[in-house]
Coordinates of C-alpha atoms and ligand atoms in Angstrom, one line a residue:
M1 CA 0.0 -0.4 -0.2
S2 CA 1.7 3.4 -0.9
A3 CA 1.9 6.5 1.6
M4 CA -1.0 8.1 0.7
S5 CA -3.5 5.6 -0.1
A6 CA -2.4 4.6 3.5
S7 CA -3.1 7.7 4.7
T8 CA -6.8 8.3 3.1
C9 CA -7.3 5.0 4.7
A10 CA -6.8 6.8 7.6
I11 CA -8.5 9.8 7.8
S12 CA -11.5 7.7 5.9
S13 CA -11.7 5.6 10.3
L14 CA -11.6 9.1 11.2
P15 CA -14.8 10.4 13.0
Y16 CA -16.8 14.0 11.6
E17 CA -15.4 16.0 14.5
L18 CA -11.7 15.3 14.3
L19 CA -11.5 16.2 10.5
V20 CA -13.2 19.3 10.9
A21 CA -10.6 20.6 13.3
V22 CA -7.2 18.9 11.9
A23 CA -8.8 21.6 9.0
V24 CA -9.6 24.1 10.6
A25 CA -6.1 24.4 12.4
S26 CA -4.3 23.8 9.2
Q27 CA -6.1 26.1 8.0
E28 CA -5.5 29.0 10.5
D29 CA -1.5 27.7 10.5
C30 CA -2.2 29.2 6.8
V31 CA -3.5 32.7 8.1
V32 CA -0.9 33.8 10.0
D33 CA 1.7 32.8 8.0
S34 CA 0.7 34.9 4.9
N35 CA 0.8 38.4 4.4
W36 CA -2.5 39.9 3.2
E37 CA -1.6 43.0 2.5
T38 CA 0.5 42.1 -1.0
E39 CA -0.5 37.9 -1.4
S40 CA -3.5 36.3 -1.9
T41 CA -4.0 33.5 0.3
T42 CA -7.1 31.8 -1.7
F43 CA -5.3 28.7 -2.1
K44 CA -5.4 27.6 1.1
A45 CA -6.3 24.3 3.6
E46 CA -9.9 24.3 2.2
W47 CA -8.6 23.7 -1.7
T48 CA -5.4 20.9 -0.2
L49 CA -8.5 19.5 1.9
S50 CA -10.5 18.7 0.0
H51 CA -9.0 17.1 -2.5
V52 CA -7.5 14.6 0.0
S53 CA -10.5 12.1 0.2
R54 CA -14.1 12.2 -1.4
R55 CA -15.1 11.7 2.3
F56 CA -12.9 13.9 3.0
R57 CA -14.4 16.5 0.3
D58 CA -17.6 16.5 1.6
V59 CA -16.7 17.1 5.6
V60 CA -14.8 20.0 4.1
V61 CA -17.9 21.6 2.1
G62 CA -19.9 20.6 4.8
A63 CA -17.8 22.8 7.6
P64 CA -18.9 26.3 7.5
A65 CA -16.5 27.5 9.7
L66 CA -13.6 26.3 6.8
W67 CA -15.4 29.1 4.2
T68 CA -15.1 32.5 6.8
L69 CA -12.5 33.7 5.8
I70 CA -12.5 35.2 2.7
E71 CA -10.2 37.8 -0.1
M72 CA -11.1 39.3 -3.0
D73 CA -9.4 40.7 -5.6
F74 CA -11.9 42.5 -7.9
T75 CA -10.1 41.2 -10.8
G76 CA -11.2 39.2 -13.5
E77 CA -14.8 37.0 -12.7
G78 CA -13.1 34.3 -11.2
S79 CA -12.5 36.3 -8.0
V80 CA -16.2 37.3 -8.0
E81 CA -16.6 33.4 -8.5
I82 CA -14.5 32.1 -5.7
L83 CA -16.0 34.9 -3.2
N84 CA -19.9 33.6 -4.3
L85 CA -18.4 30.1 -3.6
Y86 CA -17.3 30.7 -0.1
L87 CA -19.9 33.8 0.5
E88 CA -22.2 30.0 0.1
R89 CA -20.0 27.4 1.4
S90 CA -19.5 29.3 4.9
R91 CA -23.6 29.5 5.4
T92 CA -25.2 32.0 8.1
S93 CA -20.7 32.0 9.9
K94 CA -19.1 35.3 10.8
I95 CA -16.7 36.2 8.1
S96 CA -13.4 37.8 7.5
L97 CA -13.7 39.5 4.8
I98 CA -9.9 40.7 2.9
L99 CA -10.1 43.1 0.1
R100 CA -7.9 44.3 -2.4
E101 CA -8.0 47.4 -3.8
P102 CA -7.3 47.5 -8.0
E103 CA -4.2 48.3 -8.6
S104 CA -6.0 50.8 -11.2
C105 CA -9.3 51.5 -13.0
M106 CA -11.4 48.5 -13.5
T107 CA -12.8 48.4 -17.5
V108 CA -15.5 50.1 -16.1
D109 CA -16.1 53.1 -14.6
G110 CA -17.7 53.0 -11.2
L111 CA -18.0 49.0 -11.9
L112 CA -15.7 48.8 -7.7
R113 CA -18.1 50.4 -6.5
E114 CA -21.2 48.2 -8.3
R115 CA -19.0 45.2 -7.2
V116 CA -18.7 46.1 -3.3
T117 CA -22.5 47.9 -2.9
E118 CA -23.9 44.7 -4.4
I119 CA -21.5 41.3 -3.2
I120 CA -19.9 42.7 -0.1
V121 CA -22.3 45.0 1.2
P122 CA -25.2 43.2 2.1
Q123 CA -23.3 41.6 3.7
V124 CA -22.5 43.2 6.5
N125 CA -23.6 41.7 9.0
R126 CA -22.2 38.7 9.9
I127 CA -18.2 40.2 9.6
Q128 CA -16.6 40.0 11.9
R129 CA -12.9 40.9 10.6
L130 CA -12.0 43.6 7.8
K131 CA -9.1 44.0 6.3
I132 CA -8.9 46.5 3.2
V133 CA -5.8 47.5 1.2
L134 CA -6.0 50.2 -0.1
R135 CA -4.0 49.9 -3.6
A136 CA -4.8 52.6 -6.2
K137 CA -2.9 55.9 -7.2
D138 CA -6.3 57.8 -7.7
W139 CA -8.9 59.0 -4.4
D140 CA -11.7 58.6 -6.9
L141 CA -11.2 53.9 -7.1
D142 CA -10.4 54.7 -3.2
Q143 CA -13.8 56.3 -2.8
E144 CA -15.3 53.7 -5.2
M145 CA -14.0 51.2 -2.2
L146 CA -14.4 52.5 1.1
G147 CA -17.9 55.2 0.0
P148 CA -20.5 51.8 0.8
F149 CA -19.1 51.4 4.4
R150 CA -20.6 55.0 4.6
D151 CA -23.5 55.0 5.6
V152 CA -24.3 51.4 7.4
A153 CA -24.4 49.7 10.6
A154 CA -21.9 46.6 11.2
P155 CA -23.3 44.9 14.3
H156 CA -20.9 42.5 14.3
L157 CA -18.0 44.0 13.4
E158 CA -15.3 43.1 15.9
H159 CA -11.7 44.2 14.2
L160 CA -11.2 47.1 11.7
E161 CA -7.9 48.2 9.2
I162 CA -7.5 50.1 6.6
V163 CA -4.1 50.2 5.0
Y164 CA -2.1 52.3 2.2
R165 CA -0.5 51.1 -0.4
G166 CA -0.5 53.3 -3.0
G167 CA 2.4 55.2 -3.0
E168 CA 5.2 55.8 -1.1
F169 CA 4.5 59.3 0.3
A170 CA 1.0 59.8 -0.7
V171 CA -2.1 59.0 1.4
G172 CA -5.4 57.6 0.7
V173 CA -8.3 59.3 1.2
P174 CA -10.5 60.1 4.2
V175 CA -11.3 56.7 6.1
A176 CA -15.5 56.5 7.0
M177 CA -17.1 53.6 7.9
F178 CA -20.0 52.1 9.3
W179 CA -21.1 55.2 10.2
S180 CA -24.7 53.9 11.6
G181 CA -22.3 52.0 14.3
A182 CA -20.0 49.3 14.7
P183 CA -21.0 48.1 18.4
R184 CA -18.3 45.9 18.9
L185 CA -15.4 47.7 17.7
T186 CA -12.4 46.8 19.5
F187 CA -9.3 46.6 17.4
L188 CA -9.2 49.7 15.2
K189 CA -5.9 50.5 12.8
I190 CA -5.4 53.0 10.4
D191 CA -2.2 52.8 8.8
R192 CA -1.9 56.3 6.0
S193 CA -5.3 57.6 5.9
T194 CA -7.2 60.1 8.7
L195 CA -10.0 58.8 9.7
Q196 CA -12.5 60.9 9.6
L197 CA -16.2 60.6 12.7
P198 CA -19.9 60.9 11.9
P199 CA -21.8 63.6 13.2
Q200 CA -22.9 61.5 16.6
P201 CA -21.0 61.0 19.5
L202 CA -19.0 57.9 21.0
W203 CA -18.4 56.0 17.2
M204 CA -15.2 54.5 18.9
A205 CA -16.7 53.6 22.4
S206 CA -15.8 49.9 22.1
I207 CA -12.4 50.3 21.3
T208 CA -10.0 49.1 23.3
H209 CA -6.7 49.4 20.2
L210 CA -5.8 52.3 18.6
E211 CA -3.9 52.5 15.6
L212 CA -3.4 56.3 14.4
L213 CA -0.2 55.7 11.5
G214 CA 0.8 58.1 9.1
G215 CA -1.6 60.5 9.6
Y216 CA -1.7 62.8 12.2
D217 CA -4.0 65.7 12.2
P218 CA -3.1 67.6 16.1
D219 CA -6.3 69.1 16.1
I220 CA -8.8 66.2 15.6
Y221 CA -6.3 62.7 16.9
P222 CA -6.3 64.4 21.0
A223 CA -10.3 65.6 20.5
A224 CA -11.2 62.8 19.7
V225 CA -9.5 59.4 21.2
T226 CA -10.4 62.1 24.5
A227 CA -13.6 62.4 24.0
Q228 CA -14.7 59.1 22.0
C229 CA -13.1 55.9 24.3
P230 CA -13.2 55.7 27.3
S231 CA -11.9 51.7 27.0
L232 CA -8.4 52.4 25.3
T233 CA -6.3 50.1 26.2
H234 CA -3.4 51.1 23.7
L235 CA -2.9 53.0 21.3
H236 CA 0.0 53.3 18.3
L237 CA 0.2 56.9 16.8
D238 CA 2.8 58.3 14.5
V239 CA 2.9 62.0 15.2
T240 CA 3.8 63.1 11.6
Y241 CA 5.2 67.2 12.5
V242 CA 5.6 69.0 15.6
P243 CA 2.0 69.0 17.1
T244 CA 0.5 71.7 18.9
D245 CA 0.3 71.9 22.7
A246 CA -2.8 72.8 23.0
N247 CA -4.7 69.9 22.1
R248 CA -3.2 66.7 24.5
F249 CA -4.4 63.4 25.0
H250 CA -6.8 62.5 28.4
I251 CA -6.7 58.7 28.3
P252 CA -7.4 57.2 31.8
T253 CA -7.4 53.9 30.4
L254 CA -4.3 53.7 28.1
K255 CA -1.8 50.8 29.4
F256 CA -0.1 51.0 26.8
L257 CA 1.5 53.7 24.3
Y258 CA 3.7 53.2 21.1
I259 CA 4.8 57.2 19.6
S260 CA 5.7 57.3 16.3
I261 CA 7.7 60.9 15.7
Q262 CA 9.6 63.3 13.1
D263 CA 13.4 63.9 13.5
N264 CA 13.6 67.6 15.5
E265 CA 16.5 68.5 16.7
R266 CA 15.5 70.4 19.9
A267 CA 16.8 68.8 22.8
D268 CA 13.2 69.2 24.7
Y269 CA 11.3 67.7 21.5
V270 CA 10.7 64.7 23.1
S271 CA 9.7 66.1 26.8
Y272 CA 7.0 68.0 24.4
I273 CA 5.1 65.2 23.0
V274 CA 5.8 62.7 26.5
A275 CA 4.0 66.1 28.0
L276 CA 0.7 65.9 25.0
F277 CA -0.4 63.2 27.1
D278 CA -2.2 62.4 30.3
V279 CA -1.7 58.5 30.5
P280 CA -2.1 57.6 34.1
A281 CA -2.5 54.2 34.1
L282 CA 0.3 53.9 31.4
A283 CA 2.0 50.9 32.0
E284 CA 4.5 50.6 28.7
L285 CA 6.2 53.9 26.9
I286 CA 7.9 52.8 22.8
L287 CA 9.5 55.6 21.8
N288 CA 9.9 55.5 17.7
G289 CA 12.6 58.3 16.9
S290 CA 14.3 59.9 19.2
H291 CA 17.8 60.6 20.0
G292 CA 20.0 60.4 22.9
D293 CA 20.1 64.0 24.4
Q294 CA 16.4 64.3 24.0
V295 CA 15.4 61.3 25.7
A296 CA 19.1 62.4 28.2
F297 CA 16.8 65.0 29.2
L298 CA 13.3 63.2 29.5
L299 CA 14.9 61.2 32.0
C300 CA 16.0 64.5 33.9
L301 CA 12.9 66.2 34.6
K302 CA 11.7 66.5 37.6
S303 CA 8.3 66.9 36.5
L304 CA 6.2 67.3 33.8
P305 CA 3.0 70.0 35.4
Q306 CA -0.1 67.6 33.3
S307 CA 1.4 64.8 32.9
S308 CA 2.6 61.8 35.2
F309 CA 3.8 58.5 34.8
P310 CA 3.4 56.6 38.2
V311 CA 3.1 53.0 37.3
L312 CA 5.1 53.3 33.5
T313 CA 7.5 49.7 34.0
S314 CA 8.6 49.7 30.7
I315 CA 10.4 52.3 28.0
S316 CA 12.1 51.6 24.8
F317 CA 13.3 54.4 23.1
I318 CA 14.3 53.9 19.0
C319 CA 16.5 55.5 16.6
R320 CA 15.7 55.0 13.2
G321 CA 17.9 55.5 11.0
S322 CA 22.2 56.7 11.7
C323 CA 22.3 60.7 12.6
L324 CA 25.4 62.7 13.4
C325 CA 24.7 63.3 17.7
E326 CA 28.0 62.5 18.4
T327 CA 30.0 63.7 15.5
Q328 CA 28.8 67.1 14.9
P329 CA 26.0 67.6 18.3
V330 CA 24.3 70.6 17.5
L331 CA 23.2 70.6 21.2
P332 CA 25.5 69.5 24.1
Y333 CA 24.9 65.9 25.7
H334 CA 23.3 66.3 29.4
P335 CA 24.8 63.9 31.9
L336 CA 22.1 62.2 34.0
S337 CA 23.2 61.6 37.8
S338 CA 19.9 60.4 39.0
P339 CA 17.6 57.9 38.8
P340 CA 14.3 59.5 36.9
V341 CA 11.8 61.6 38.8
L342 CA 9.5 61.4 36.1
F343 CA 9.3 57.6 36.3
P344 CA 9.9 56.5 39.7
A345 CA 8.5 52.7 38.7
L346 CA 11.1 52.3 35.8
S347 CA 12.1 49.0 35.9
H348 CA 13.2 47.8 32.2
L349 CA 14.7 50.1 29.7
I350 CA 15.2 49.4 26.3
L351 CA 17.9 51.7 23.9
I352 CA 17.8 50.3 20.1
N353 CA 20.2 51.8 18.1
Q354 CA 19.8 54.9 20.4
C355 CA 22.8 57.3 20.4
H356 CA 24.8 58.4 22.9
A357 CA 24.3 55.0 24.0
Y358 CA 27.9 54.7 25.6
A359 CA 27.3 58.1 28.0
L360 CA 23.1 57.2 28.7
I361 CA 25.1 53.4 30.1
K362 CA 27.7 55.3 31.7
D363 CA 25.4 57.6 33.3
I364 CA 22.8 55.2 34.6
L365 CA 25.6 52.0 35.2
G366 CA 29.0 54.3 35.8
P367 CA 29.7 54.9 39.2
V368 CA 29.5 59.0 39.6
S369 CA 25.6 58.3 39.6
H370 CA 22.6 57.7 42.1
P371 CA 21.7 54.0 42.0
W372 CA 18.1 52.8 39.9
P373 CA 16.6 51.1 42.7
L374 CA 13.9 49.6 40.7
L375 CA 15.2 49.2 37.1
K376 CA 15.6 45.0 36.9
T377 CA 16.4 45.3 33.2
I378 CA 18.7 47.4 30.4
T379 CA 18.3 45.7 26.4
L380 CA 20.2 47.6 24.3
G381 CA 20.8 47.2 20.3
A382 CA 23.1 47.9 18.5
V383 CA 24.3 48.5 14.6
D384 CA 27.8 46.9 13.6
D385 CA 29.4 50.0 14.2
S386 CA 28.7 51.3 17.8
F387 CA 28.0 46.9 19.2
E388 CA 32.1 47.1 20.7
E389 CA 32.1 50.4 21.6
V390 CA 28.3 50.5 23.7
G391 CA 29.4 45.8 24.7
A392 CA 33.0 47.8 26.1
A393 CA 30.4 51.0 28.0
V394 CA 28.6 47.9 29.9
E395 CA 31.7 46.1 30.6
D396 CA 33.4 48.7 32.0
A397 CA 30.0 49.8 34.7
V398 CA 29.5 46.0 35.6
D399 CA 33.2 45.8 36.7
S400 CA 32.9 48.8 39.0
K401 CA 29.4 48.1 39.9
C402 CA 30.8 44.9 41.3
Q403 CA 33.8 46.3 42.7
H404 CA 32.2 48.8 44.9
G405 CA 29.6 45.9 45.8
E406 CA 25.8 47.2 44.3
P407 CA 23.3 45.5 42.3
V408 CA 23.6 45.0 38.6
P409 CA 20.2 45.3 36.5
E410 CA 20.5 42.3 33.6
V411 CA 22.4 44.0 31.0
R412 CA 21.6 42.6 27.1
L413 CA 23.0 43.5 23.8
F414 CA 22.5 42.7 20.6
R415 CA 22.4 43.5 17.1
V416 CA 20.3 46.0 14.6
L417 CA 20.0 46.9 11.1
S418 CA 21.0 50.8 10.7
S419 CA 17.3 50.9 8.9
L420 CA 14.0 50.6 12.5
E421 CA 11.0 52.1 10.5
D422 CA 8.9 49.9 12.5
W423 CA 10.8 48.7 15.6
D424 CA 8.3 47.4 17.6
E425 CA 7.5 44.6 20.5
N426 CA 7.6 41.8 18.8
S427 CA 10.0 42.6 16.5
P428 CA 13.0 39.7 17.0
V429 CA 15.5 40.2 19.5
D430 CA 18.9 37.9 19.1
V431 CA 20.9 38.4 23.1
E432 CA 24.8 38.8 21.6
R433 CA 25.8 39.4 25.6
S434 CA 24.4 39.6 28.6
W435 CA 25.6 40.8 32.0
Ligands
ZN1 ZN1 21.0 61.2 17.4

């Protein structure tokens, strides 16, 4: 008996529930691995599995749960046929939809709007997750794609993601969707487009995780997030130019904050941005785009008039590229001499590709500084050029601490690439040295 027919034989003796469970599990692997923004993952487990045996085919086709992840590229009739097949086989189950806008205008003007209106919008009552990739360099086509969703309600929608991949510097059309209500929406991510809110308040009341990337609007975002997101715990924000400090964020529930800022030569710029947030429950802060002198300035502050961080335990500072701060400083670097008063609970400090890392390490660990009583770990990411120097700074500081019999936090050093556009807390860390 061949291996194939042996496995087919084994499959035919499995109970129905187990077959479905196997199929669902292999489908989940596929979903996690796929890059939904660019690739079609249409040929997924449900197709492969339906060819294993006649019985398996019947099981797979008859299991609505296996047809609930649906993708649509809007190119060609085949795409529409496959979509309809999924909609039929998923029956009344909740569905996850990935919609990719065509890169250029379709053959007939308005065809995209027509397809979205006639095929997708009627399913809105059972959409649980919706991801849309805008790919055209054309706001009219973006409007055709998103417009039909504006005034409808999405009663079961939990996860909404809109990303724009049309051009390197351009921004997609403002996102205005589900203005009649999305009462279960907990996750909203808008990447390189702006959010346009409906006239009625509390449209975002159920959102706990919000990402507004690449289209910061200083007049709208702080007020909207403050007033409309009473349950927010996670916020990712791209602050694309110097915002005014008249509009601040007040979010008493916020636990996690990721801010990406533009390059700015002011030594107090990072402090200025941090001062825009009144987030007393914050536990973790990631700041992408900082420079070492700005980090030192922030850590030296004794207080901020309207912001305090009593329970903040982890801060990451990330410098995205290379800079001239160390060789051609615009402003002098001010050394740290005491633990950061503004962050009394700080126990994990992460410095990724940060300029002045050598000085920061000496100031934090070195013999002249006062000990930081709660500091448990320091994680350092350095590019090849500064890896040895940073390692030597840690070595010296740790030696000196040990000689004086003082406690030393755990220090870990790893190598990073010089461009850190998208570094976040989930990025892989391969520690090369530790103390
Ligand atoms: Zn720098």
